[in-house]
XYZ file of C-alpha atoms in Angstrom:
132
model
C 183.225 56.416 5.754
C 185.843 58.611 4.671
C 189.719 56.600 3.710
C 192.469 58.399 5.289
C 194.933 59.324 3.441
C 197.774 57.429 4.077
C 200.274 60.341 3.823
C 199.010 62.144 6.769
C 199.660 59.380 8.732
C 202.988 58.239 7.804
C 203.902 62.018 8.332
C 202.801 62.139 11.377
C 204.447 58.583 12.487
C 207.785 60.482 11.028
C 209.185 61.597 14.318
C 209.418 58.606 16.111
C 211.221 56.396 13.122
C 213.193 59.342 13.284
C 214.142 59.474 17.062
C 214.291 55.350 17.006
C 216.916 55.192 13.811
C 219.102 58.274 15.796
C 218.880 55.997 19.022
C 220.296 53.005 16.709
C 222.819 54.525 15.163
C 221.666 54.655 12.172
C 222.735 56.555 9.173
C 220.343 59.720 8.669
C 220.541 61.757 5.790
C 218.521 64.665 7.022
C 215.078 64.090 5.235
C 211.893 65.308 6.398
C 208.467 63.718 5.312
C 207.522 66.188 2.523
C 211.016 64.553 0.897
C 210.219 60.801 1.291
C 206.860 61.673 -0.661
C 208.513 63.766 -3.021
C 211.207 60.763 -3.612
C 208.119 57.919 -3.592
C 206.209 60.297 -5.997
C 209.839 60.039 -8.683
C 210.082 56.881 -8.110
C 206.371 55.874 -8.919
C 205.983 54.323 -5.887
C 201.975 54.714 -4.522
C 201.731 51.355 -2.769
C 202.778 48.512 -1.160
C 206.024 47.299 -2.836
C 204.621 43.871 -2.020
C 201.645 43.052 -2.631
C 200.302 46.438 -5.026
C 197.548 47.169 -2.166
C 197.693 50.541 -0.316
C 199.976 51.154 1.805
C 199.658 52.044 4.993
C 203.208 51.776 6.806
C 206.674 53.272 6.063
C 209.121 50.599 6.222
C 213.122 50.327 6.101
C 214.009 47.972 3.717
C 216.685 47.256 5.842
C 215.602 46.923 9.419
C 217.524 49.450 11.954
C 217.776 46.299 14.008
C 220.230 44.856 10.710
C 222.201 48.015 10.808
C 220.029 49.575 8.164
C 220.022 53.546 7.747
C 217.519 56.062 7.656
C 217.660 57.458 4.399
C 215.023 58.137 1.348
C 216.791 54.808 -0.212
C 216.073 52.698 2.637
C 212.553 53.576 3.317
C 209.002 51.939 1.263
C 205.767 51.441 1.736
C 204.372 48.470 3.133
C 200.671 47.865 3.184
C 200.179 46.392 7.324
C 199.908 42.646 6.737
C 203.478 43.052 5.003
C 205.041 45.601 7.511
C 203.882 43.070 10.342
C 204.911 40.008 8.237
C 208.646 41.434 7.783
C 209.909 43.039 10.718
C 213.234 42.929 11.459
C 213.908 40.252 8.926
C 216.364 40.456 6.176
C 214.465 41.391 3.375
C 216.094 39.172 0.422
C 214.914 36.316 2.992
C 211.288 37.735 3.576
C 210.924 38.374 0.009
C 212.045 34.242 -0.783
C 209.363 33.508 2.054
C 206.948 35.092 -0.079
C 207.907 34.407 -3.064
C 209.273 30.680 -3.104
C 210.409 30.412 -6.469
C 212.755 33.235 -5.949
C 214.282 31.535 -2.804
C 217.554 29.999 -5.456
C 218.442 33.719 -6.494
C 217.842 35.263 -3.453
C 219.461 32.638 -0.736
C 222.984 33.993 -1.454
C 221.873 37.286 0.156
C 220.021 36.346 2.975
C 221.340 37.462 6.228
C 224.044 39.774 4.418
C 222.990 42.550 7.222
C 223.602 40.581 10.472
C 221.176 41.283 13.285
C 222.888 43.606 15.761
C 223.928 42.603 18.932
C 222.338 43.578 22.309
C 225.657 44.420 23.305
C 226.051 46.840 19.640
C 222.754 48.698 20.536
C 223.045 48.906 23.831
C 226.196 50.366 23.134
C 225.015 52.715 20.227
C 221.535 53.805 22.433
C 224.081 54.556 25.217
C 226.349 56.883 22.764
C 223.092 58.670 21.508
C 221.723 59.105 24.545
C 224.957 61.024 25.885
C 225.548 63.041 22.987
C 222.043 64.256 22.753
């Protein structure tokens, strides 16, 4: 069976991520999927940033639900397992869970990006649909 290029799958999902980011009122730098892959080529990002396995998902390092942006610098490749495990967690807390030896170094940064309240999400969503 031929393995599908993850970039093709990621490009197809791009519009959904962009819509979700705008709905959450996230900063957006106007990049297109091909811009992301050029950026990753410059940074030598070709695999999951956690385990080094093949990437299957594009993840917001600081999740949208925590006020993260939809910019090239906030998007990272992750494998399916790590993408599902991370979900909307603080990125520092997630890494500390995976690598307990780093907890002492990362603990001061836990939850620096607070989760948006339901009211804030509703306000941002309403503002998006009012201007759309």
